[in-house]
Amino acid sequence: MEWIGILALSFVTALSGALMPGPMLTVTLTEGTRAGHRAGLLIILGHALLEFGLVVLLLLGAKEFLQDARVSAGIGVIGGFVLGWMALGMLRSLPKLTLETGPTGAPAGGRLVWKGALVSAANPYWSLWWATIGLSMLLVATELGWMGAVVFFIGHISADLLWYVLVAEAVWKGRRLMSDRIYRGMIGACAIFLLVLGAGFIRYGVIRWSGGSGDGLAVEATTTQRAAERGSAGMTVGM
């Protein structure tokens, strides 16, 4: 029963974060129109690989490093510029976008995996969530040994996988109800959202660096997919 409890708690907590809008959801919506459920699978694969590495680092004692104000500030500023760069690329591609091919046809699998990892790493609330709430839950799970941590991670990733694959497939199926104009409008809106989110991350980083908490900027802390995206329940509102 303890295993089931850990699995269920991990799944529900992760799902509550994944359901909130953030950069991961935005990228999934964008790529889902071109690759369907495959986009969701590969984006989450990239996210899962990065998250697995972070979990290992936390178990090895990286909590203090990730909670350092300068580290989270740096992640915020760099991540904000990365999201801005992605958004500008989406805006530049708008004139060429069609529902037949997207910007350049079906996206390469490696690029989708890379995007999943990139949008996770770009979100400062993702690493902060894992250094606080995520680590607390992880430590409880490890009371059952290393298998407890494995079960926790499986439950966590399963929630992401379920939600983002469903979203990507739903967008793919809905293509037939869209015109190219509506499609471009959706991608443009996603790009603007990423720009605003990136600006919020940069502002958060500047405030953290100057000594503030930046808590009021947890615009989509759940966006961390956990913070949800990846901070859901704990970081204030937001992957």
JSON list of C-alpha atoms in Angstrom, two decimals:
[
{"chain": "A", "resi": 1, "resn": "MET", "atom": "CA", "xyz": [0.00, 0.00, 0.00]},
{"chain": "A", "resi": 2, "resn": "GLU", "atom": "CA", "xyz": [2.86, 2.37, 0.69]},
{"chain": "A", "resi": 3, "resn": "TRP", "atom": "CA", "xyz": [4.07, 1.98, -2.89]},
{"chain": "A", "resi": 4, "resn": "ILE", "atom": "CA", "xyz": [0.60, 2.76, -4.23]},
{"chain": "A", "resi": 5, "resn": "GLY", "atom": "CA", "xyz": [0.37, 5.81, -1.98]},
{"chain": "A", "resi": 6, "resn": "ILE", "atom": "CA", "xyz": [3.69, 7.19, -3.21]},
{"chain": "A", "resi": 7, "resn": "LEU", "atom": "CA", "xyz": [2.75, 6.53, -6.83]},
{"chain": "A", "resi": 8, "resn": "ALA", "atom": "CA", "xyz": [-0.67, 8.18, -6.45]},
{"chain": "A", "resi": 9, "resn": "LEU", "atom": "CA", "xyz": [0.64, 11.22, -4.56]},
{"chain": "A", "resi": 10, "resn": "SER", "atom": "CA", "xyz": [3.42, 11.77, -7.07]},
{"chain": "A", "resi": 11, "resn": "PHE", "atom": "CA", "xyz": [1.03, 11.39, -10.01]},
{"chain": "A", "resi": 12, "resn": "VAL", "atom": "CA", "xyz": [-1.63, 13.77, -8.67]},
{"chain": "A", "resi": 13, "resn": "THR", "atom": "CA", "xyz": [0.91, 16.41, -7.60]},
{"chain": "A", "resi": 14, "resn": "ALA", "atom": "CA", "xyz": [2.62, 16.37, -10.99]},
{"chain": "A", "resi": 15, "resn": "LEU", "atom": "CA", "xyz": [-0.70, 16.43, -12.86]},
{"chain": "A", "resi": 16, "resn": "SER", "atom": "CA", "xyz": [-1.88, 19.47, -10.90]},
{"chain": "A", "resi": 17, "resn": "GLY", "atom": "CA", "xyz": [1.23, 21.27, -12.13]},
{"chain": "A", "resi": 18, "resn": "ALA", "atom": "CA", "xyz": [1.08, 19.98, -15.70]},
{"chain": "A", "resi": 19, "resn": "LEU", "atom": "CA", "xyz": [-2.50, 21.20, -16.10]},
{"chain": "A", "resi": 20, "resn": "MET", "atom": "CA", "xyz": [-1.42, 24.81, -15.54]},
{"chain": "A", "resi": 21, "resn": "PRO", "atom": "CA", "xyz": [-0.31, 26.89, -18.56]},
{"chain": "A", "resi": 22, "resn": "GLY", "atom": "CA", "xyz": [3.41, 27.42, -18.99]},
{"chain": "A", "resi": 23, "resn": "PRO", "atom": "CA", "xyz": [6.25, 27.09, -21.52]},
{"chain": "A", "resi": 24, "resn": "MET", "atom": "CA", "xyz": [5.98, 23.29, -21.72]},
{"chain": "A", "resi": 25, "resn": "LEU", "atom": "CA", "xyz": [2.29, 23.46, -22.59]},
{"chain": "A", "resi": 26, "resn": "THR", "atom": "CA", "xyz": [2.93, 26.24, -25.10]},
{"chain": "A", "resi": 27, "resn": "VAL", "atom": "CA", "xyz": [5.61, 24.25, -26.92]},
{"chain": "A", "resi": 28, "resn": "THR", "atom": "CA", "xyz": [3.42, 21.13, -26.89]},
{"chain": "A", "resi": 29, "resn": "LEU", "atom": "CA", "xyz": [0.53, 23.04, -28.46]},
{"chain": "A", "resi": 30, "resn": "THR", "atom": "CA", "xyz": [2.83, 24.43, -31.13]},
{"chain": "A", "resi": 31, "resn": "GLU", "atom": "CA", "xyz": [4.49, 21.14, -32.04]},
{"chain": "A", "resi": 32, "resn": "GLY", "atom": "CA", "xyz": [1.35, 19.05, -31.59]},
{"chain": "A", "resi": 33, "resn": "THR", "atom": "CA", "xyz": [-0.19, 20.61, -34.69]},
{"chain": "A", "resi": 34, "resn": "ARG", "atom": "CA", "xyz": [2.68, 19.13, -36.70]},
{"chain": "A", "resi": 35, "resn": "ALA", "atom": "CA", "xyz": [3.38, 15.76, -35.06]},
{"chain": "A", "resi": 36, "resn": "GLY", "atom": "CA", "xyz": [0.41, 14.82, -32.87]},
{"chain": "A", "resi": 37, "resn": "HIS", "atom": "CA", "xyz": [1.02, 12.50, -29.91]},
{"chain": "A", "resi": 38, "resn": "ARG", "atom": "CA", "xyz": [4.59, 11.91, -31.13]},
{"chain": "A", "resi": 39, "resn": "ALA", "atom": "CA", "xyz": [5.38, 15.52, -30.23]},
{"chain": "A", "resi": 40, "resn": "GLY", "atom": "CA", "xyz": [4.06, 15.02, -26.70]},
{"chain": "A", "resi": 41, "resn": "LEU", "atom": "CA", "xyz": [6.06, 11.82, -26.25]},
{"chain": "A", "resi": 42, "resn": "LEU", "atom": "CA", "xyz": [9.36, 13.31, -27.42]},
{"chain": "A", "resi": 43, "resn": "ILE", "atom": "CA", "xyz": [8.97, 16.63, -25.62]},
{"chain": "A", "resi": 44, "resn": "ILE", "atom": "CA", "xyz": [8.31, 14.77, -22.36]},
{"chain": "A", "resi": 45, "resn": "LEU", "atom": "CA", "xyz": [11.26, 12.47, -23.06]},
{"chain": "A", "resi": 46, "resn": "GLY", "atom": "CA", "xyz": [13.54, 15.51, -23.10]},
{"chain": "A", "resi": 47, "resn": "HIS", "atom": "CA", "xyz": [11.89, 16.85, -19.97]},
{"chain": "A", "resi": 48, "resn": "ALA", "atom": "CA", "xyz": [12.18, 13.46, -18.23]},
{"chain": "A", "resi": 49, "resn": "LEU", "atom": "CA", "xyz": [15.87, 13.06, -19.05]},
{"chain": "A", "resi": 50, "resn": "LEU", "atom": "CA", "xyz": [16.64, 16.48, -17.56]},
{"chain": "A", "resi": 51, "resn": "GLU", "atom": "CA", "xyz": [14.41, 15.81, -14.57]},
{"chain": "A", "resi": 52, "resn": "PHE", "atom": "CA", "xyz": [16.08, 12.46, -13.91]},
{"chain": "A", "resi": 53, "resn": "GLY", "atom": "CA", "xyz": [19.47, 14.15, -13.82]},
{"chain": "A", "resi": 54, "resn": "LEU", "atom": "CA", "xyz": [18.16, 16.78, -11.43]},
{"chain": "A", "resi": 55, "resn": "VAL", "atom": "CA", "xyz": [16.68, 14.16, -9.10]},
{"chain": "A", "resi": 56, "resn": "VAL", "atom": "CA", "xyz": [20.04, 12.38, -8.97]},
{"chain": "A", "resi": 57, "resn": "LEU", "atom": "CA", "xyz": [21.80, 15.68, -8.16]},
{"chain": "A", "resi": 58, "resn": "LEU", "atom": "CA", "xyz": [19.29, 16.43, -5.40]},
{"chain": "A", "resi": 59, "resn": "LEU", "atom": "CA", "xyz": [19.82, 13.02, -3.83]},
{"chain": "A", "resi": 60, "resn": "LEU", "atom": "CA", "xyz": [23.56, 13.72, -3.94]},
{"chain": "A", "resi": 61, "resn": "GLY", "atom": "CA", "xyz": [23.08, 16.99, -2.03]},
{"chain": "A", "resi": 62, "resn": "ALA", "atom": "CA", "xyz": [22.54, 19.76, -4.61]},
{"chain": "A", "resi": 63, "resn": "LYS", "atom": "CA", "xyz": [19.63, 21.33, -2.72]},
{"chain": "A", "resi": 64, "resn": "GLU", "atom": "CA", "xyz": [21.60, 24.29, -1.32]},
{"chain": "A", "resi": 65, "resn": "PHE", "atom": "CA", "xyz": [23.13, 25.03, -4.72]},
{"chain": "A", "resi": 66, "resn": "LEU", "atom": "CA", "xyz": [19.74, 25.20, -6.43]},
{"chain": "A", "resi": 67, "resn": "GLN", "atom": "CA", "xyz": [18.27, 27.34, -3.65]},
{"chain": "A", "resi": 68, "resn": "ASP", "atom": "CA", "xyz": [21.10, 29.88, -3.88]},
{"chain": "A", "resi": 69, "resn": "ALA", "atom": "CA", "xyz": [19.67, 33.26, -4.94]},
{"chain": "A", "resi": 70, "resn": "ARG", "atom": "CA", "xyz": [22.41, 33.82, -7.52]},
{"chain": "A", "resi": 71, "resn": "VAL", "atom": "CA", "xyz": [21.81, 30.43, -9.12]},
{"chain": "A", "resi": 72, "resn": "SER", "atom": "CA", "xyz": [18.04, 30.90, -9.41]},
{"chain": "A", "resi": 73, "resn": "ALA", "atom": "CA", "xyz": [18.62, 34.47, -10.60]},
{"chain": "A", "resi": 74, "resn": "GLY", "atom": "CA", "xyz": [20.97, 33.25, -13.32]},
{"chain": "A", "resi": 75, "resn": "ILE", "atom": "CA", "xyz": [18.52, 30.56, -14.40]},
{"chain": "A", "resi": 76, "resn": "GLY", "atom": "CA", "xyz": [15.76, 33.17, -14.54]},
{"chain": "A", "resi": 77, "resn": "VAL", "atom": "CA", "xyz": [17.69, 35.64, -16.69]},
{"chain": "A", "resi": 78, "resn": "ILE", "atom": "CA", "xyz": [19.20, 33.06, -19.06]},
{"chain": "A", "resi": 79, "resn": "GLY", "atom": "CA", "xyz": [15.93, 31.16, -19.25]},
{"chain": "A", "resi": 80, "resn": "GLY", "atom": "CA", "xyz": [14.03, 34.34, -20.01]},
{"chain": "A", "resi": 81, "resn": "PHE", "atom": "CA", "xyz": [16.29, 35.11, -22.96]},
{"chain": "A", "resi": 82, "resn": "VAL", "atom": "CA", "xyz": [16.00, 31.51, -24.20]},
{"chain": "A", "resi": 83, "resn": "LEU", "atom": "CA", "xyz": [12.20, 31.70, -24.17]},
{"chain": "A", "resi": 84, "resn": "GLY", "atom": "CA", "xyz": [12.40, 35.07, -25.91]},
{"chain": "A", "resi": 85, "resn": "TRP", "atom": "CA", "xyz": [14.65, 33.59, -28.59]},
{"chain": "A", "resi": 86, "resn": "MET", "atom": "CA", "xyz": [12.22, 30.71, -29.14]},
{"chain": "A", "resi": 87, "resn": "ALA", "atom": "CA", "xyz": [9.28, 33.11, -29.31]},
{"chain": "A", "resi": 88, "resn": "LEU", "atom": "CA", "xyz": [10.95, 35.35, -31.87]},
{"chain": "A", "resi": 89, "resn": "GLY", "atom": "CA", "xyz": [11.73, 32.31, -34.02]},
{"chain": "A", "resi": 90, "resn": "MET", "atom": "CA", "xyz": [8.05, 31.35, -33.92]},
{"chain": "A", "resi": 91, "resn": "LEU", "atom": "CA", "xyz": [6.99, 34.88, -34.88]},
{"chain": "A", "resi": 92, "resn": "ARG", "atom": "CA", "xyz": [9.45, 34.97, -37.79]},
{"chain": "A", "resi": 93, "resn": "SER", "atom": "CA", "xyz": [8.06, 31.69, -39.12]},
{"chain": "A", "resi": 94, "resn": "LEU", "atom": "CA", "xyz": [4.43, 32.89, -39.14]},
{"chain": "A", "resi": 95, "resn": "PRO", "atom": "CA", "xyz": [4.28, 34.01, -42.80]},
{"chain": "A", "resi": 96, "resn": "LYS", "atom": "CA", "xyz": [5.39, 30.53, -43.95]},
{"chain": "A", "resi": 97, "resn": "LEU", "atom": "CA", "xyz": [3.21, 28.46, -41.62]},
{"chain": "A", "resi": 98, "resn": "THR", "atom": "CA", "xyz": [0.52, 26.20, -43.07]},
{"chain": "A", "resi": 99, "resn": "LEU", "atom": "CA", "xyz": [-1.39, 23.29, -41.61]},
{"chain": "A", "resi": 100, "resn": "GLU", "atom": "CA", "xyz": [0.01, 21.07, -44.33]},
{"chain": "A", "resi": 101, "resn": "THR", "atom": "CA", "xyz": [3.62, 21.23, -43.24]},
{"chain": "A", "resi": 102, "resn": "GLY", "atom": "CA", "xyz": [4.10, 23.64, -40.36]},
{"chain": "A", "resi": 103, "resn": "PRO", "atom": "CA", "xyz": [7.25, 25.73, -40.86]},
{"chain": "A", "resi": 104, "resn": "THR", "atom": "CA", "xyz": [9.39, 23.00, -42.43]},
{"chain": "A", "resi": 105, "resn": "GLY", "atom": "CA", "xyz": [7.41, 19.77, -42.34]},
{"chain": "A", "resi": 106, "resn": "ALA", "atom": "CA", "xyz": [7.26, 17.26, -39.51]},
{"chain": "A", "resi": 107, "resn": "PRO", "atom": "CA", "xyz": [9.77, 18.15, -36.79]},
{"chain": "A", "resi": 108, "resn": "ALA", "atom": "CA", "xyz": [12.82, 15.94, -36.23]},
{"chain": "A", "resi": 109, "resn": "GLY", "atom": "CA", "xyz": [12.61, 13.76, -33.13]},
{"chain": "A", "resi": 110, "resn": "GLY", "atom": "CA", "xyz": [15.90, 14.99, -31.72]},
{"chain": "A", "resi": 111, "resn": "ARG", "atom": "CA", "xyz": [14.75, 18.58, -31.96]},
{"chain": "A", "resi": 112, "resn": "LEU", "atom": "CA", "xyz": [11.59, 17.82, -29.99]},
{"chain": "A", "resi": 113, "resn": "VAL", "atom": "CA", "xyz": [13.57, 16.05, -27.25]},
{"chain": "A", "resi": 114, "resn": "TRP", "atom": "CA", "xyz": [15.92, 19.03, -27.10]},
{"chain": "A", "resi": 115, "resn": "LYS", "atom": "CA", "xyz": [13.01, 21.46, -26.87]},
{"chain": "A", "resi": 116, "resn": "GLY", "atom": "CA", "xyz": [11.49, 19.52, -23.99]},
{"chain": "A", "resi": 117, "resn": "ALA", "atom": "CA", "xyz": [14.73, 19.74, -22.04]},
{"chain": "A", "resi": 118, "resn": "LEU", "atom": "CA", "xyz": [15.33, 23.37, -23.00]},
{"chain": "A", "resi": 119, "resn": "VAL", "atom": "CA", "xyz": [11.98, 24.78, -21.87]},
{"chain": "A", "resi": 120, "resn": "SER", "atom": "CA", "xyz": [12.32, 22.90, -18.57]},
{"chain": "A", "resi": 121, "resn": "ALA", "atom": "CA", "xyz": [15.82, 24.21, -17.89]},
{"chain": "A", "resi": 122, "resn": "ALA", "atom": "CA", "xyz": [14.74, 27.73, -18.87]},
{"chain": "A", "resi": 123, "resn": "ASN", "atom": "CA", "xyz": [12.14, 27.84, -16.10]},
{"chain": "A", "resi": 124, "resn": "PRO", "atom": "CA", "xyz": [13.60, 28.99, -12.74]},
{"chain": "A", "resi": 125, "resn": "TYR", "atom": "CA", "xyz": [10.52, 27.81, -10.88]},
{"chain": "A", "resi": 126, "resn": "TRP", "atom": "CA", "xyz": [11.11, 24.26, -12.10]},
{"chain": "A", "resi": 127, "resn": "SER", "atom": "CA", "xyz": [14.46, 23.92, -10.31]},
{"chain": "A", "resi": 128, "resn": "LEU", "atom": "CA", "xyz": [13.17, 25.78, -7.24]},
{"chain": "A", "resi": 129, "resn": "TRP", "atom": "CA", "xyz": [10.16, 23.47, -7.02]},
{"chain": "A", "resi": 130, "resn": "TRP", "atom": "CA", "xyz": [12.42, 20.44, -7.10]},
{"chain": "A", "resi": 131, "resn": "ALA", "atom": "CA", "xyz": [14.79, 21.94, -4.50]},
{"chain": "A", "resi": 132, "resn": "THR", "atom": "CA", "xyz": [11.88, 22.46, -2.09]},
{"chain": "A", "resi": 133, "resn": "ILE", "atom": "CA", "xyz": [8.57, 20.64, -2.55]},
{"chain": "A", "resi": 134, "resn": "GLY", "atom": "CA", "xyz": [9.89, 17.99, -4.91]},
{"chain": "A", "resi": 135, "resn": "LEU", "atom": "CA", "xyz": [12.84, 17.16, -2.67]},
{"chain": "A", "resi": 136, "resn": "SER", "atom": "CA", "xyz": [10.61, 16.86, 0.41]},
{"chain": "A", "resi": 137, "resn": "MET", "atom": "CA", "xyz": [8.37, 14.37, -1.37]},
{"chain": "A", "resi": 138, "resn": "LEU", "atom": "CA", "xyz": [11.39, 12.55, -2.76]},
{"chain": "A", "resi": 139, "resn": "LEU", "atom": "CA", "xyz": [12.92, 12.13, 0.69]},
{"chain": "A", "resi": 140, "resn": "VAL", "atom": "CA", "xyz": [9.67, 10.66, 2.01]},
{"chain": "A", "resi": 141, "resn": "ALA", "atom": "CA", "xyz": [9.68, 8.21, -0.90]},
{"chain": "A", "resi": 142, "resn": "THR", "atom": "CA", "xyz": [13.29, 7.17, -0.22]},
{"chain": "A", "resi": 143, "resn": "GLU", "atom": "CA", "xyz": [12.29, 5.97, 3.25]},
{"chain": "A", "resi": 144, "resn": "LEU", "atom": "CA", "xyz": [11.24, 2.85, 1.34]},
{"chain": "A", "resi": 145, "resn": "GLY", "atom": "CA", "xyz": [14.69, 2.62, -0.22]},
{"chain": "A", "resi": 146, "resn": "TRP", "atom": "CA", "xyz": [15.88, 3.48, -3.69]},
{"chain": "A", "resi": 147, "resn": "MET", "atom": "CA", "xyz": [12.83, 1.76, -5.18]},
{"chain": "A", "resi": 148, "resn": "GLY", "atom": "CA", "xyz": [10.72, 4.37, -3.42]},
{"chain": "A", "resi": 149, "resn": "ALA", "atom": "CA", "xyz": [12.51, 7.09, -5.38]},
{"chain": "A", "resi": 150, "resn": "VAL", "atom": "CA", "xyz": [11.99, 5.11, -8.60]},
{"chain": "A", "resi": 151, "resn": "VAL", "atom": "CA", "xyz": [8.25, 4.73, -7.93]},
{"chain": "A", "resi": 152, "resn": "PHE", "atom": "CA", "xyz": [8.00, 8.45, -7.12]},
{"chain": "A", "resi": 153, "resn": "PHE", "atom": "CA", "xyz": [9.73, 9.39, -10.37]},
{"chain": "A", "resi": 154, "resn": "ILE", "atom": "CA", "xyz": [7.57, 7.02, -12.43]},
{"chain": "A", "resi": 155, "resn": "GLY", "atom": "CA", "xyz": [4.39, 8.50, -10.97]},
{"chain": "A", "resi": 156, "resn": "HIS", "atom": "CA", "xyz": [5.65, 12.01, -11.57]},
{"chain": "A", "resi": 157, "resn": "ILE", "atom": "CA", "xyz": [6.64, 11.48, -15.20]},
{"chain": "A", "resi": 158, "resn": "SER", "atom": "CA", "xyz": [3.52, 9.42, -15.95]},
{"chain": "A", "resi": 159, "resn": "ALA", "atom": "CA", "xyz": [1.33, 12.44, -15.17]},
{"chain": "A", "resi": 160, "resn": "ASP", "atom": "CA", "xyz": [3.33, 14.64, -17.53]},
{"chain": "A", "resi": 161, "resn": "LEU", "atom": "CA", "xyz": [3.29, 11.99, -20.22]},
{"chain": "A", "resi": 162, "resn": "LEU", "atom": "CA", "xyz": [-0.46, 11.44, -19.99]},
{"chain": "A", "resi": 163, "resn": "TRP", "atom": "CA", "xyz": [-1.39, 15.12, -20.11]},
{"chain": "A", "resi": 164, "resn": "TYR", "atom": "CA", "xyz": [1.00, 16.35, -22.77]},
{"chain": "A", "resi": 165, "resn": "VAL", "atom": "CA", "xyz": [0.42, 13.40, -25.11]},
{"chain": "A", "resi": 166, "resn": "LEU", "atom": "CA", "xyz": [-3.33, 14.01, -24.83]},
{"chain": "A", "resi": 167, "resn": "VAL", "atom": "CA", "xyz": [-2.87, 17.73, -25.52]},
{"chain": "A", "resi": 168, "resn": "ALA", "atom": "CA", "xyz": [-0.61, 17.12, -28.52]},
{"chain": "A", "resi": 169, "resn": "GLU", "atom": "CA", "xyz": [-2.98, 14.55, -30.02]},
{"chain": "A", "resi": 170, "resn": "ALA", "atom": "CA", "xyz": [-6.03, 16.76, -29.41]},
{"chain": "A", "resi": 171, "resn": "VAL", "atom": "CA", "xyz": [-4.38, 19.66, -31.23]},
{"chain": "A", "resi": 172, "resn": "TRP", "atom": "CA", "xyz": [-3.40, 17.32, -34.08]},
{"chain": "A", "resi": 173, "resn": "LYS", "atom": "CA", "xyz": [-6.97, 16.00, -34.43]},
{"chain": "A", "resi": 174, "resn": "GLY", "atom": "CA", "xyz": [-8.33, 19.54, -34.28]},
{"chain": "A", "resi": 175, "resn": "ARG", "atom": "CA", "xyz": [-6.28, 20.64, -37.28]},
{"chain": "A", "resi": 176, "resn": "ARG", "atom": "CA", "xyz": [-9.13, 19.72, -39.61]},
{"chain": "A", "resi": 177, "resn": "LEU", "atom": "CA", "xyz": [-11.28, 22.32, -37.87]},
{"chain": "A", "resi": 178, "resn": "MET", "atom": "CA", "xyz": [-8.69, 25.08, -38.38]},
{"chain": "A", "resi": 179, "resn": "SER", "atom": "CA", "xyz": [-7.80, 27.32, -41.26]},
{"chain": "A", "resi": 180, "resn": "ASP", "atom": "CA", "xyz": [-4.22, 28.46, -41.86]},
{"chain": "A", "resi": 181, "resn": "ARG", "atom": "CA", "xyz": [-5.23, 31.85, -40.50]},
{"chain": "A", "resi": 182, "resn": "ILE", "atom": "CA", "xyz": [-6.48, 30.38, -37.23]},
{"chain": "A", "resi": 183, "resn": "TYR", "atom": "CA", "xyz": [-3.37, 28.21, -37.02]},
{"chain": "A", "resi": 184, "resn": "ARG", "atom": "CA", "xyz": [-1.06, 31.20, -37.45]},
{"chain": "A", "resi": 185, "resn": "GLY", "atom": "CA", "xyz": [-3.07, 33.09, -34.86]},
{"chain": "A", "resi": 186, "resn": "MET", "atom": "CA", "xyz": [-2.66, 30.25, -32.36]},
{"chain": "A", "resi": 187, "resn": "ILE", "atom": "CA", "xyz": [1.09, 30.02, -32.95]},
{"chain": "A", "resi": 188, "resn": "GLY", "atom": "CA", "xyz": [1.39, 33.81, -32.72]},
{"chain": "A", "resi": 189, "resn": "ALA", "atom": "CA", "xyz": [-0.49, 33.81, -29.41]},
{"chain": "A", "resi": 190, "resn": "CYS", "atom": "CA", "xyz": [1.80, 31.06, -28.09]},
{"chain": "A", "resi": 191, "resn": "ALA", "atom": "CA", "xyz": [4.84, 33.09, -29.14]},
{"chain": "A", "resi": 192, "resn": "ILE", "atom": "CA", "xyz": [3.57, 36.21, -27.38]},
{"chain": "A", "resi": 193, "resn": "PHE", "atom": "CA", "xyz": [2.86, 34.15, -24.27]},
{"chain": "A", "resi": 194, "resn": "LEU", "atom": "CA", "xyz": [6.46, 32.87, -24.29]},
{"chain": "A", "resi": 195, "resn": "LEU", "atom": "CA", "xyz": [7.74, 36.44, -24.69]},
{"chain": "A", "resi": 196, "resn": "VAL", "atom": "CA", "xyz": [5.71, 37.63, -21.69]},
{"chain": "A", "resi": 197, "resn": "LEU", "atom": "CA", "xyz": [6.78, 34.60, -19.66]},
{"chain": "A", "resi": 198, "resn": "GLY", "atom": "CA", "xyz": [10.42, 35.17, -20.63]},
{"chain": "A", "resi": 199, "resn": "ALA", "atom": "CA", "xyz": [10.20, 38.81, -19.56]},
{"chain": "A", "resi": 200, "resn": "GLY", "atom": "CA", "xyz": [8.74, 37.67, -16.23]},
{"chain": "A", "resi": 201, "resn": "PHE", "atom": "CA", "xyz": [11.61, 35.21, -15.73]},
{"chain": "A", "resi": 202, "resn": "ILE", "atom": "CA", "xyz": [14.18, 37.93, -16.48]},
{"chain": "A", "resi": 203, "resn": "ARG", "atom": "CA", "xyz": [12.49, 40.29, -14.02]},
{"chain": "A", "resi": 204, "resn": "TYR", "atom": "CA", "xyz": [12.43, 37.52, -11.43]},
{"chain": "A", "resi": 205, "resn": "GLY", "atom": "CA", "xyz": [16.16, 36.93, -11.97]},
{"chain": "A", "resi": 206, "resn": "VAL", "atom": "CA", "xyz": [17.03, 40.60, -11.60]},
{"chain": "A", "resi": 207, "resn": "ILE", "atom": "CA", "xyz": [15.03, 40.88, -8.37]},
{"chain": "A", "resi": 208, "resn": "ARG", "atom": "CA", "xyz": [16.58, 37.70, -6.96]},
{"chain": "A", "resi": 209, "resn": "TRP", "atom": "CA", "xyz": [20.06, 38.94, -7.82]},
{"chain": "A", "resi": 210, "resn": "SER", "atom": "CA", "xyz": [19.42, 42.28, -6.13]},
{"chain": "A", "resi": 211, "resn": "GLY", "atom": "CA", "xyz": [18.27, 40.60, -2.94]},
{"chain": "A", "resi": 212, "resn": "GLY", "atom": "CA", "xyz": [14.49, 40.35, -3.35]},
{"chain": "A", "resi": 213, "resn": "SER", "atom": "CA", "xyz": [12.54, 37.13, -3.14]},
{"chain": "A", "resi": 214, "resn": "GLY", "atom": "CA", "xyz": [10.81, 37.47, -6.47]},
{"chain": "A", "resi": 215, "resn": "ASP", "atom": "CA", "xyz": [7.88, 35.50, -5.09]},
{"chain": "A", "resi": 216, "resn": "GLY", "atom": "CA", "xyz": [5.35, 37.84, -6.62]},
{"chain": "A", "resi": 217, "resn": "LEU", "atom": "CA", "xyz": [6.69, 36.95, -10.02]},
{"chain": "A", "resi": 218, "resn": "ALA", "atom": "CA", "xyz": [5.77, 33.33, -9.89]},
{"chain": "A", "resi": 219, "resn": "VAL", "atom": "CA", "xyz": [3.62, 34.08, -12.83]},
{"chain": "A", "resi": 220, "resn": "GLU", "atom": "CA", "xyz": [3.38, 30.49, -13.79]},
{"chain": "A", "resi": 221, "resn": "ALA", "atom": "CA", "xyz": [5.42, 28.89, -11.19]},
{"chain": "A", "resi": 222, "resn": "THR", "atom": "CA", "xyz": [3.54, 25.80, -11.90]},
{"chain": "A", "resi": 223, "resn": "THR", "atom": "CA", "xyz": [4.71, 26.26, -15.28]},
{"chain": "A", "resi": 224, "resn": "THR", "atom": "CA", "xyz": [7.47, 24.30, -14.46]},
{"chain": "A", "resi": 225, "resn": "GLN", "atom": "CA", "xyz": [5.55, 21.61, -14.95]},
{"chain": "A", "resi": 226, "resn": "ARG", "atom": "CA", "xyz": [5.67, 21.46, -11.69]},
{"chain": "A", "resi": 227, "resn": "ALA", "atom": "CA", "xyz": [5.68, 24.81, -10.91]},
{"chain": "A", "resi": 228, "resn": "ALA", "atom": "CA", "xyz": [3.97, 23.63, -13.65]},
{"chain": "A", "resi": 229, "resn": "GLU", "atom": "CA", "xyz": [5.36, 23.30, -15.30]},
{"chain": "A", "resi": 230, "resn": "ARG", "atom": "CA", "xyz": [7.05, 22.34, -14.46]},
{"chain": "A", "resi": 231, "resn": "GLY", "atom": "CA", "xyz": [5.28, 24.93, -9.41]},
{"chain": "A", "resi": 232, "resn": "SER", "atom": "CA", "xyz": [2.03, 24.01, -9.13]},
{"chain": "A", "resi": 233, "resn": "ALA", "atom": "CA", "xyz": [0.69, 23.88, -5.73]},
{"chain": "A", "resi": 234, "resn": "GLY", "atom": "CA", "xyz": [3.60, 25.27, -3.96]},
{"chain": "A", "resi": 235, "resn": "MET", "atom": "CA", "xyz": [5.30, 28.10, -5.72]},
{"chain": "A", "resi": 236, "resn": "THR", "atom": "CA", "xyz": [2.33, 30.38, -6.25]},
{"chain": "A", "resi": 237, "resn": "VAL", "atom": "CA", "xyz": [0.69, 29.80, -9.45]},
{"chain": "A", "resi": 238, "resn": "GLY", "atom": "CA", "xyz": [2.40, 27.99, -12.07]},
{"chain": "A", "resi": 239, "resn": "MET", "atom": "CA", "xyz": [4.74, 23.64, -16.78]}
]
